[in-house]
Coordinates of C-alpha atoms in Angstrom, one line a residue:
X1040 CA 9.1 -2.4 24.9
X1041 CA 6.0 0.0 25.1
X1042 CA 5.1 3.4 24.6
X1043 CA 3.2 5.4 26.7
X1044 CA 2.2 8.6 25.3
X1045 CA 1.3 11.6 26.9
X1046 CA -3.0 10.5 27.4
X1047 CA -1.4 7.0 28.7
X1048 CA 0.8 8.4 31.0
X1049 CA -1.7 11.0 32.7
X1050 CA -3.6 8.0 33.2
X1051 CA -0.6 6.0 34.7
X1052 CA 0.0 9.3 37.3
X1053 CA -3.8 9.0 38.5
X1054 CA -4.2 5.7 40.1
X1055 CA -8.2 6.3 40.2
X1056 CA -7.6 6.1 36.8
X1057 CA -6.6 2.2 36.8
X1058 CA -6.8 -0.9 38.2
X1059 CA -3.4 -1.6 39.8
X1060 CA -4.0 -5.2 38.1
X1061 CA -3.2 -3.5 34.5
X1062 CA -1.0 -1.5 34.9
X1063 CA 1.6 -3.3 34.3
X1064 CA 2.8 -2.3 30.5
X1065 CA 6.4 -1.9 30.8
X1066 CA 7.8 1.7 31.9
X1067 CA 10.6 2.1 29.2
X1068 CA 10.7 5.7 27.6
X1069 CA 11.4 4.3 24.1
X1070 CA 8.5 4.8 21.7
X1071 CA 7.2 1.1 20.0
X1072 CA 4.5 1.4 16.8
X1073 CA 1.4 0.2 17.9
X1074 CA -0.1 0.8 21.3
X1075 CA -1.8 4.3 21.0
X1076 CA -1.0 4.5 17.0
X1077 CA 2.4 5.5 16.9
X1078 CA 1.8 9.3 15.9
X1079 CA -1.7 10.3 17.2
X1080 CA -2.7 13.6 17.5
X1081 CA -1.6 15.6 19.9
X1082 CA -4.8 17.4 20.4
X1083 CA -7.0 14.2 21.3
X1084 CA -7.9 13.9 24.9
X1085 CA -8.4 10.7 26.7
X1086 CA -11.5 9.5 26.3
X1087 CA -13.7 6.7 28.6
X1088 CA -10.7 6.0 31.1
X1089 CA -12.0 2.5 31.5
X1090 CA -12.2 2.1 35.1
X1091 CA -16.4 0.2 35.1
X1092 CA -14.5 -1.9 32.4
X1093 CA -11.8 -2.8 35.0
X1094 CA -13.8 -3.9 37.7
X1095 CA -15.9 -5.9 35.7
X1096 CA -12.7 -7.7 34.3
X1097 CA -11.6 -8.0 37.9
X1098 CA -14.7 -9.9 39.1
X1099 CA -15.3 -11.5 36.2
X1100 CA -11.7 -13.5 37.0
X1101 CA -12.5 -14.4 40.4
X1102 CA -16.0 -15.5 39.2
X1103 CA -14.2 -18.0 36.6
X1104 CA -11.8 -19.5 39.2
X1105 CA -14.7 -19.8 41.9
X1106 CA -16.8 -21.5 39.6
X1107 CA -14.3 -23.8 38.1
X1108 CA -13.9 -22.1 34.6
X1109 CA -10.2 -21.3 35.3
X1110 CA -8.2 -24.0 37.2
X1111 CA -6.1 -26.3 36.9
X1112 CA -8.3 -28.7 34.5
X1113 CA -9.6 -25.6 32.4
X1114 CA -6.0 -23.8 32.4
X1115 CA -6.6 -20.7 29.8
X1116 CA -9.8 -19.3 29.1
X1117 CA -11.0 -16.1 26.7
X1118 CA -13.5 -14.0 28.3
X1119 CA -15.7 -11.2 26.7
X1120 CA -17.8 -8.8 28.7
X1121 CA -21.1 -8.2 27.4
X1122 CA -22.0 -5.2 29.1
X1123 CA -18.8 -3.5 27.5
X1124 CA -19.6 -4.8 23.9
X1125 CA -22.5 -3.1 24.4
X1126 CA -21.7 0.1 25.3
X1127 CA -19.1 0.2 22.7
X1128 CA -22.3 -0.3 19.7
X1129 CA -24.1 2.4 21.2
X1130 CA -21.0 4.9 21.7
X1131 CA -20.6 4.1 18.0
X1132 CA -24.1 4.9 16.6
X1133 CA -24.7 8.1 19.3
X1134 CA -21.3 9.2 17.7
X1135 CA -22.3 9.2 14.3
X1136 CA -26.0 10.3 15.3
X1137 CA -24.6 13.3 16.6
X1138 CA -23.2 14.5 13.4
X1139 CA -25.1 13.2 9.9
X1140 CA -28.2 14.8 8.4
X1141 CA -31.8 13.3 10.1
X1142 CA -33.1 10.3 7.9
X1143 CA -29.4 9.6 6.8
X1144 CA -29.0 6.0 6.6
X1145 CA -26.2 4.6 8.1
X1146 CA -24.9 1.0 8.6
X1147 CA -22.4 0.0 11.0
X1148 CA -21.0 -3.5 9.7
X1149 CA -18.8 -5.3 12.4
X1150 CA -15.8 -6.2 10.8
X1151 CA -16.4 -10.4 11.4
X1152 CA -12.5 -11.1 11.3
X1153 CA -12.0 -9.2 14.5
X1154 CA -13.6 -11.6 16.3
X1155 CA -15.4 -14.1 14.0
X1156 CA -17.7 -15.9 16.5
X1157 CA -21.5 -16.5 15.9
X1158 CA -22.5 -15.6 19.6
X1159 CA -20.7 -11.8 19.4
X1160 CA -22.7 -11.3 16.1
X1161 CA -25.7 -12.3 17.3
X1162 CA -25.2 -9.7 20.0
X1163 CA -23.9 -7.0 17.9
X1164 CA -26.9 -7.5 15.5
X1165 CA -29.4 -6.8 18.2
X1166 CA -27.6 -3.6 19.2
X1167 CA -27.6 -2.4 15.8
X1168 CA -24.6 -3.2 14.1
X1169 CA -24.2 -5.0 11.1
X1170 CA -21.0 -7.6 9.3
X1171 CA -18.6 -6.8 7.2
X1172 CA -17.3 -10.3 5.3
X1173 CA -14.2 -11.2 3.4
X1174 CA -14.5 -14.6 3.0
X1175 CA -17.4 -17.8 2.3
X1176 CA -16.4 -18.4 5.9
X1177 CA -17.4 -15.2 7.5
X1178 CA -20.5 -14.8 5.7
X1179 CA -21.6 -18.3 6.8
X1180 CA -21.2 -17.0 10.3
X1181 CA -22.9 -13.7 9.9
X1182 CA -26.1 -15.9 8.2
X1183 CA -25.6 -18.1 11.2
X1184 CA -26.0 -15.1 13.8
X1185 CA -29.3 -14.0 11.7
X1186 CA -27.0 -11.1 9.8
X1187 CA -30.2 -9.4 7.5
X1188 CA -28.3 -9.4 3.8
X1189 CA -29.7 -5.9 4.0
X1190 CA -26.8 -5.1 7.0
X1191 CA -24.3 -7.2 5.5
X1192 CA -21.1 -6.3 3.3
X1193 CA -18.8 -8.4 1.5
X1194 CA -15.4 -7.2 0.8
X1195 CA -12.3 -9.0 -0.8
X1196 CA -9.5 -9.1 -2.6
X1197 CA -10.2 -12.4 -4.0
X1198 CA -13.8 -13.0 -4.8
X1199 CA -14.1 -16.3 -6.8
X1200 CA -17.3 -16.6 -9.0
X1201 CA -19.3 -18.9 -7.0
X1202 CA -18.6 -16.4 -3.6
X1203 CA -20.1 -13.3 -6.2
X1204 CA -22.9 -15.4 -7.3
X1205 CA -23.8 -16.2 -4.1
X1206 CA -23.7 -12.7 -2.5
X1207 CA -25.8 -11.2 -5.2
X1208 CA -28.4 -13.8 -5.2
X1209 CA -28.9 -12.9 -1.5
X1210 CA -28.7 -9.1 -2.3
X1211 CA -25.4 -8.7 0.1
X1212 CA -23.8 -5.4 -1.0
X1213 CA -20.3 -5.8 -2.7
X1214 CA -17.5 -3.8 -3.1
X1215 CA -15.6 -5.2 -6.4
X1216 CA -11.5 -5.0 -5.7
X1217 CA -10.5 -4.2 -9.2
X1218 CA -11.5 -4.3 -12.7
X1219 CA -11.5 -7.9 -13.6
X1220 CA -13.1 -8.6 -10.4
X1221 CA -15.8 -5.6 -11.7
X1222 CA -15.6 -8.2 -15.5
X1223 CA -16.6 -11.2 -13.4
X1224 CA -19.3 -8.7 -11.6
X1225 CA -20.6 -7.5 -15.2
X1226 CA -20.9 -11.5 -16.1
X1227 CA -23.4 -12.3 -13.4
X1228 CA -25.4 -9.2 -14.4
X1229 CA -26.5 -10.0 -17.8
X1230 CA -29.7 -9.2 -17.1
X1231 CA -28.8 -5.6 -15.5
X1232 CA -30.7 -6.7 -12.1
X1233 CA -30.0 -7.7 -8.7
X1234 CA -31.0 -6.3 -5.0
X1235 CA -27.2 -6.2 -4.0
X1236 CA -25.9 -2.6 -3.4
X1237 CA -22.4 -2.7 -5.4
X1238 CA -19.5 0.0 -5.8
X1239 CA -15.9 -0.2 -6.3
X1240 CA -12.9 0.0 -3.7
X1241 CA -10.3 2.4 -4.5
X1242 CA -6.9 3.1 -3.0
X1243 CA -6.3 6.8 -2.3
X1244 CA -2.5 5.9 -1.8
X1245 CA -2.3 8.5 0.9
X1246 CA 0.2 6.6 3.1
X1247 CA 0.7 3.8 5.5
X1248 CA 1.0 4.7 9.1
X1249 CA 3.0 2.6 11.9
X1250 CA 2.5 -0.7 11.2
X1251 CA 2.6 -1.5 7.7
X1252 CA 1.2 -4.8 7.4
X1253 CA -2.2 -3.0 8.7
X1254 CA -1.6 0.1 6.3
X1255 CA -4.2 -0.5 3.6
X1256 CA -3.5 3.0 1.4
X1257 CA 0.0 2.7 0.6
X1258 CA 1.3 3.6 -2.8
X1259 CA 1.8 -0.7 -3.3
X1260 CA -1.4 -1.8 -1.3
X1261 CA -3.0 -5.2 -2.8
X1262 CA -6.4 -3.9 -1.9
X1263 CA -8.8 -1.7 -4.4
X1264 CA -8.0 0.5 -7.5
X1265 CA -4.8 2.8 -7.3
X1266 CA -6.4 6.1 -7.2
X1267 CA -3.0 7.8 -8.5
X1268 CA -1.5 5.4 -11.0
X1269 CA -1.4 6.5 -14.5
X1270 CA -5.3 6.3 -15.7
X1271 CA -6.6 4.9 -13.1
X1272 CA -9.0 7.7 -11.6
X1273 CA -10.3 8.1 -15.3
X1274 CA -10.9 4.6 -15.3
X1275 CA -12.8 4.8 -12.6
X1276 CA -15.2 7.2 -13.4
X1277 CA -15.4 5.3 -16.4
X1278 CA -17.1 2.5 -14.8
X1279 CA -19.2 4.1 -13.0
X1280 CA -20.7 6.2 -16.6
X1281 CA -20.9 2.7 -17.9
X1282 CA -22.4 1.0 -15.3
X1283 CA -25.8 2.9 -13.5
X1284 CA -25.9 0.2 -11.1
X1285 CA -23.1 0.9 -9.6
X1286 CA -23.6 3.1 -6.6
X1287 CA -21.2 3.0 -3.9
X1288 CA -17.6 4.1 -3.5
X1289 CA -15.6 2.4 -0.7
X1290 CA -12.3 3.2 0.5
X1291 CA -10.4 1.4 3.8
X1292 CA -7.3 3.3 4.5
X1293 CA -6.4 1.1 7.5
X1294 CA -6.0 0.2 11.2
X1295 CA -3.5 -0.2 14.2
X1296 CA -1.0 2.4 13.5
X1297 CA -3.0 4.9 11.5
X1298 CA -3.8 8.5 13.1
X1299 CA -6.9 10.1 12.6
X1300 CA -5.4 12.6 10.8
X1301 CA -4.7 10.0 8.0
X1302 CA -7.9 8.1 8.4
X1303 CA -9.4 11.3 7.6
X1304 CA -7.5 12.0 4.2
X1305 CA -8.5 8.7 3.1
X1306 CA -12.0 10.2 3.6
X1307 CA -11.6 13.4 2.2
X1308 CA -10.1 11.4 -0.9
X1309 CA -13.0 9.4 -1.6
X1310 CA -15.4 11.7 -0.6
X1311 CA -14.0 13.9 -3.7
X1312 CA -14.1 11.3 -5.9
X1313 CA -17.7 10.5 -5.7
X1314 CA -18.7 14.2 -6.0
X1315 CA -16.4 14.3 -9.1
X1316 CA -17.5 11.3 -10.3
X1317 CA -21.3 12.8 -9.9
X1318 CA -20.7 16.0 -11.2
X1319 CA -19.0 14.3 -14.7
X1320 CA -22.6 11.5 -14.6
X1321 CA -24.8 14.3 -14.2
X1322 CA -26.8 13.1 -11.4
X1323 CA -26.3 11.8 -8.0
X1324 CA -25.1 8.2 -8.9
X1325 CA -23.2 7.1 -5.9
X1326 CA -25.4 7.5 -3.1
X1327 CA -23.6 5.6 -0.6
X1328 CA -20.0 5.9 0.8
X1329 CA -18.2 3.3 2.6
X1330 CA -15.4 5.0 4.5
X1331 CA -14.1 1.5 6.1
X1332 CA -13.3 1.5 9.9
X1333 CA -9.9 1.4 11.3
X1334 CA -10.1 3.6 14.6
X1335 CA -7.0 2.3 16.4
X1336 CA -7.0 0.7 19.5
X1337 CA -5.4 2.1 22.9
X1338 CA -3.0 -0.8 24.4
X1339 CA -1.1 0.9 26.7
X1340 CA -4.2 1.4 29.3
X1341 CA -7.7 1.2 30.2
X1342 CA -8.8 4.3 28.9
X1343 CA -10.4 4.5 25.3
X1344 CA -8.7 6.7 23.4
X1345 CA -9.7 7.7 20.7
X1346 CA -13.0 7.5 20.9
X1347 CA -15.7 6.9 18.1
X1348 CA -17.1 10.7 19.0
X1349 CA -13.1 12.1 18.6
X1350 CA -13.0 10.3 14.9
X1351 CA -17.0 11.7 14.0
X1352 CA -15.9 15.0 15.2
X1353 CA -12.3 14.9 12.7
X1354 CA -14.5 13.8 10.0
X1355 CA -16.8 16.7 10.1
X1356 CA -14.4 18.9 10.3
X1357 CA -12.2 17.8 7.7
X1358 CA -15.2 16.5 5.2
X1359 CA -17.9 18.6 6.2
X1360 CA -19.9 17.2 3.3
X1361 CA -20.1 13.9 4.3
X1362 CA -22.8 14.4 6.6
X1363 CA -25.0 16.8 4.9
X1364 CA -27.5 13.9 4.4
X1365 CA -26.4 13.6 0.3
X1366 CA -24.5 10.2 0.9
X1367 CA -25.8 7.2 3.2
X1368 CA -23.1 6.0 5.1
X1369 CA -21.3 2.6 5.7
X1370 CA -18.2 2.2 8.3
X1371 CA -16.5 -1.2 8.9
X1372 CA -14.7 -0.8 12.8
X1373 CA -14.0 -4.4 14.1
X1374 CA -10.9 -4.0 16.5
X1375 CA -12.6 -0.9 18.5
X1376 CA -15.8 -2.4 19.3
X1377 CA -13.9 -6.0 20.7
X1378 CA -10.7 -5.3 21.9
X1379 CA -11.3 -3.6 25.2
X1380 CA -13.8 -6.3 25.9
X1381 CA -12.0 -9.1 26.4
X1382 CA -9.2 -11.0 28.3
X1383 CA -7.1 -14.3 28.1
X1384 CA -6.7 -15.5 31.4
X1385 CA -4.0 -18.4 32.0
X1386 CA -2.7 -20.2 34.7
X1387 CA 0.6 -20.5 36.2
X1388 CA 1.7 -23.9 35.9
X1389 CA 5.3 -23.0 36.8
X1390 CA 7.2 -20.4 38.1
X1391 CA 11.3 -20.4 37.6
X1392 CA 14.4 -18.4 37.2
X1393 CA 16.5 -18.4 34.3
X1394 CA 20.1 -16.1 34.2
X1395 CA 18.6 -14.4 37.5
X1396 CA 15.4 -13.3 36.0
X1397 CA 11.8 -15.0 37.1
X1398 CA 9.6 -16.5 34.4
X1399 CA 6.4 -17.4 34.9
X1400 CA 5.3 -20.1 32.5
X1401 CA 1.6 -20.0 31.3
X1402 CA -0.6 -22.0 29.2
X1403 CA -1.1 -18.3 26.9
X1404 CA 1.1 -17.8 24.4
X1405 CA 1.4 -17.8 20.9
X1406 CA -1.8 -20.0 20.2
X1407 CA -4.0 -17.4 21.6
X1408 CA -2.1 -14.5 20.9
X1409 CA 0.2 -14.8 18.0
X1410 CA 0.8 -10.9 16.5
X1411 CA 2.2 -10.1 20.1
X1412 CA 4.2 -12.9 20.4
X1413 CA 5.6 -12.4 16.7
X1414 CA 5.8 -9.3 16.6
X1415 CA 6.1 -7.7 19.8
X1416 CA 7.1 -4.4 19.1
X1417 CA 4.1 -3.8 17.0
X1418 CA 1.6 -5.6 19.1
X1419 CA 2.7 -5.2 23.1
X1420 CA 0.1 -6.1 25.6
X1421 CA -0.5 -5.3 28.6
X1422 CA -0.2 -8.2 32.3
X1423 CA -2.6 -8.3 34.8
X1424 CA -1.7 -10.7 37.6
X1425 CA -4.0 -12.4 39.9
X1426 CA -3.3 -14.9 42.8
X1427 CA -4.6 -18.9 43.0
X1428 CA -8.2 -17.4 44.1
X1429 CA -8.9 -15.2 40.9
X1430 CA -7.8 -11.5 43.2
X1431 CA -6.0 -9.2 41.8
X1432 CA -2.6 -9.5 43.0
X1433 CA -0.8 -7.4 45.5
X1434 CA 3.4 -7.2 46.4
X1435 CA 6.6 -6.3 46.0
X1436 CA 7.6 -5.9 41.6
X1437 CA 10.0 -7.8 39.9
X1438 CA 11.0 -7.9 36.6
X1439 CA 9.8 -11.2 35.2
X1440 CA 9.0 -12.8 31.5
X1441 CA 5.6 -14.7 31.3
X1442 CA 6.0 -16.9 28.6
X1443 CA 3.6 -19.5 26.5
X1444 CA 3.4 -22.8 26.6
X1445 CA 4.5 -23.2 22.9
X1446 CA 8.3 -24.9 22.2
X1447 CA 9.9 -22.1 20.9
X1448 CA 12.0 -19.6 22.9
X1449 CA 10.0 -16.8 21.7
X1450 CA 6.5 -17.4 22.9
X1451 CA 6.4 -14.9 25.8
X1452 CA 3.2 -12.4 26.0
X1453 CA 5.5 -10.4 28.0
X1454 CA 9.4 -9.7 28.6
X1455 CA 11.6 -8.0 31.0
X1456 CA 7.6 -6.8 32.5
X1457 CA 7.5 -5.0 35.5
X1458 CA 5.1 -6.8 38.0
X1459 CA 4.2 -8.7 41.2
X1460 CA 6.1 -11.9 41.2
X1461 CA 3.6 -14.8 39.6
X1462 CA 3.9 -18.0 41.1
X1463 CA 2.6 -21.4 40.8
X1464 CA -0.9 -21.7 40.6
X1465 CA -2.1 -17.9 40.4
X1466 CA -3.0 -16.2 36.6
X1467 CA -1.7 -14.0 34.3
X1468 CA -4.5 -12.3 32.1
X1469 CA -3.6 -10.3 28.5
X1470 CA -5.5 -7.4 28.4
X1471 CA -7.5 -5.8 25.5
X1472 CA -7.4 -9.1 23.6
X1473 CA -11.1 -9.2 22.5
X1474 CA -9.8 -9.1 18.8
X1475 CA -7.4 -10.8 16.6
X1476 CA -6.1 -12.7 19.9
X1477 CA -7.8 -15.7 21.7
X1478 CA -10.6 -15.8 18.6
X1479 CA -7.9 -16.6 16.1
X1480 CA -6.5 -19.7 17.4
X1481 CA -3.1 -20.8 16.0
X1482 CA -2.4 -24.2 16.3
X1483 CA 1.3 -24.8 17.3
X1484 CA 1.9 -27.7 18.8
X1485 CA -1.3 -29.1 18.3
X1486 CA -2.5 -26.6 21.9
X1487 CA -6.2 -26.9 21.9
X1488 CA -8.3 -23.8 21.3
X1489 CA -9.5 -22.7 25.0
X1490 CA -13.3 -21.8 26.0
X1491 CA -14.3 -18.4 25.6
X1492 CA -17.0 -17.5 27.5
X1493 CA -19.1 -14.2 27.6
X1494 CA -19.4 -12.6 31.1
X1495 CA -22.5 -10.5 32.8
X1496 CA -23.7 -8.9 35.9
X1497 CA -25.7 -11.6 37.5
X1498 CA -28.2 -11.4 41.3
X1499 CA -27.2 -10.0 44.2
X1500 CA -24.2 -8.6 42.6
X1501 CA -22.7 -12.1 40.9
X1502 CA -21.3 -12.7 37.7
X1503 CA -23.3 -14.8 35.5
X1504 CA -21.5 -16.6 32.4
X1505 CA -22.2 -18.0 29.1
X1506 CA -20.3 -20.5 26.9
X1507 CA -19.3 -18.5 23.2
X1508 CA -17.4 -21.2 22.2
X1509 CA -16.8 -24.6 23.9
X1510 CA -13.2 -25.4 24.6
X1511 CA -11.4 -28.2 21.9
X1512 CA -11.2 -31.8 23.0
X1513 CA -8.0 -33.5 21.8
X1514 CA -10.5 -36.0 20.0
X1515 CA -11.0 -33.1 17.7
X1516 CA -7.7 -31.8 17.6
X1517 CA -7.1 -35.6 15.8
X1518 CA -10.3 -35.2 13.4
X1519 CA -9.1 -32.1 12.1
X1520 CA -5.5 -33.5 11.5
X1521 CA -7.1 -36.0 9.2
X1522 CA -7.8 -38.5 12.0
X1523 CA -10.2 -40.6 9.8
X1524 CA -7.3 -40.9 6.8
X1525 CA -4.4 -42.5 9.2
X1526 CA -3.4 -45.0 6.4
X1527 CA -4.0 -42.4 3.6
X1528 CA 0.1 -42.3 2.5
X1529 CA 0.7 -45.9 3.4
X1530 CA -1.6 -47.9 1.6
X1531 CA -2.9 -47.8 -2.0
X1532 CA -2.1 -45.9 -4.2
X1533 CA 0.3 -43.8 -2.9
X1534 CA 1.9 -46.8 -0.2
X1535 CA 4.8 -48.5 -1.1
X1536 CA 4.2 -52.3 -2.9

């Protein structure tokens, strides 16, 4: 079921506030973990209640269905709107703007595994922002989107050699996890010189919020040095009085789930570190900070809540040091810039009854958007239904499950959901699902990854699209299940004499 806290439902009591297409979230009382963070603040407002955002989705799914995107041969699409990508970069950098020291220099690096496709970066670079890596993978698409190393951070738990090598030889700044990863680091650095920016990722262990899997600063969390484990802050400042070249200090205290509140602390925590750690060197050594990203994500509605200029505005209050122009700044938000940007739109292919409750049965489900469909609770989207011509739809709601095309009983985006009655032929769209969903394509059943397309204002008031990623023949689906090796267990030398 799904929350609604007290900003969600002022926005549910003022219909100006919504399209009627979205608002159907479940109206249960009973409070889930994820959509608004579980325990945020009480004092944050709504923010940017979404309602351009709205219409442009709107359109944009009658423009798909008029011009043959979504139909019966194209039967789930992804679609990301540009316009609201781009707002979100500039909300991000005016945010900040508005609080560090002139000449500060700040980097915004996209998250890539929020939405990992070359055609987002790209756009993202050119308003600004650069990528944040974690993997040989991601930092092939950030190169392949024209990333400068300059704008570009790699961050992992598990670095191999050959991934190290590579991101110093470029000069790509690095975070080292922990200290044999810093070993490997001091290996490649014989000669005391590269261009890359490197510093050290500690754990403040100051908690985990709602959702633990997405809690990063818990007392047991796999990522960075363990701030508060016997010796480790000493050895910390250690490596930084051994090691001149080292001269950032990151921290990531996580995502979904976490108030600001405790995205703050995490802050606060590092920020005291690196003035320790400079007061004990003697100088200002660790010029940089990179506080991580992690603003969580408002499911439950259109509005944006919080908003980049809330978190800027906790920060300053709670670490007014941060922006006194005596650290440059890195953040890492992926989920906030994409979600609210995009949709999964799938058609109806039937509509039934099962013990006296409808089910409409789509071709969405856990391939496109597998954290809601696993773990619901934590991950609850939000239905829009529209009818066989792309409109918003309009009626008389039932309670209904809209379920995946997957063969398990579990693959439902939605169950027990409030809504106007989908039937055969019309769409059902999840909402907010421009990260982590129809970008991360799981591939049950062998369901081929759908077409995501990015959407625009086009003449005379049209909506113009382009492809981001072309849909997945089956052909391919058969190439990457080893196709080409058919007689591979059959014949020599592992086939029977």
């Amino acid at each position: 079921m799904v929350c609604l806290p007290a900003v969600c439902c002022y926005v549910y009591s003022h219909p100006g506030f919504m399209n009627r297409a979205s608002q159907y979230m479940g109206r249960s009382a009973r409070r889930c973990r994820g959509c608004l963070a579980g325990s945020m603040d009480d004092d944050i407002q709504a923010g940017d209640s979404g309602a351009g955002r709205a219409a442009r989705r709107d359109e944009a799914v009658r423009a798909a269905v008029e011009q043959g995107l979504l139909g019966a041969g194209s039967p789930v699409v992804g679609l990301l709107d540009v316009t609201g990508i781009r707002e979100s970069a500039a909300e991000l950098r005016a945010a900040f703007d508005a609080f560090v020291a002139p000449g500060t220099p700040v980097l915004h690096a996209f998250a890539v595994k929020a939405t990992p496709l070359v055609a987002v970066l790209r756009l993202l670079r050119a308003e600004g922002i650069g990528a944040e890596v974690a993997s040989p993978g991601e930092l092939a698409l950030a190169r392949a989107a024209g990333m400068d190393p300059e704008m570009t951070v790699l961050d992992s738990p598990a670095k191999t050699p050959a991934e190290l090598r590579e991101a110093l030889a470029l000069g790509i700044a690095v975070n080292a996890d922990n200290p044999q990863e810093l070993d490997r680091i001091d290996g490649l650095m014989s000669d005391g010189s590269t261009r890359s920016p490197l510093g050290i990722r500690v754990n403040p262990q100051v908690g985990g919020g709602s959702i633990g899997a997405t809690s990063t600063a818990t007392a047991t969390s796999k990522f960075g040095v363990a701030l508060r484990d016997e010796g480790a802050r000493e050895w910390v400042v250690r490596a930084y009085q051994d090691r001149p070249w080292l001269t950032r200090l990151h921290a990531h205290t996580g995502s979904q789930g976490i108030p600001l509140s405790l995205l703050a602390q995490g802050v606060a925590e590092t920020y005291a570190l690196a003035e320790e750690i400079n007061r004990r060197i003697g100088r200002r050594q660790i010029d940089t900070l990179d506080i991580g990203g992690g603003l969580p994500v408002n499911f439950a509605s259109d509005a944006t809540t919080p908003t980049y200029a809330q978190y800027a505005r906790t920060l300053a209050e709670e670490v007014p040091g941060l922006f006194d122009g005596r650290y440059g700044l890195v953040t890492e938000f992926g989920r906030s810039l994409l979600a609210k940007h995009g949709t999964v739109v799938a058609r109806v292919e039937y509509a039934k009854t099962s013990g006296g409750r409808a089910v409409a049965v789509t071709h969405a489900g856990v391939q496109v958007a597998t954290r809601t469909v696993y773990a619901p609770e934590s991950w609850p989207l939000r239905i829009a239904a529209y009818d066989a011509k792309g409109r918003v739809k309009e009626g008389p709601v039932v309670v209904q499950d809209v379920a995946g095309p997957a063969c398990f009983a579990g693959d439902l985006l939605a169950e027990g959901r409030s809504m106007p009655v989908l039937e055969q032929g019309e769409y059902a769209a999840a909402l907010d699902t421009g990260a982590y969903y129809f970008a991360h394509h799981y591939g049950y059943n062998s369901l081929v990854r759908p077409g995501v397309y990015g959407f625009g204002p086009g003449g005379e008031g049209g909506v113009v699209f382009a492809v981001v990623r072309e849909a997945q023949t089956v052909e391919e689906v058969v190439a990457e299940s080893g196709g080409a090796h058919v007689e591979a267990l059959t014949q020599s030398p592992l086939g029977l004499p």
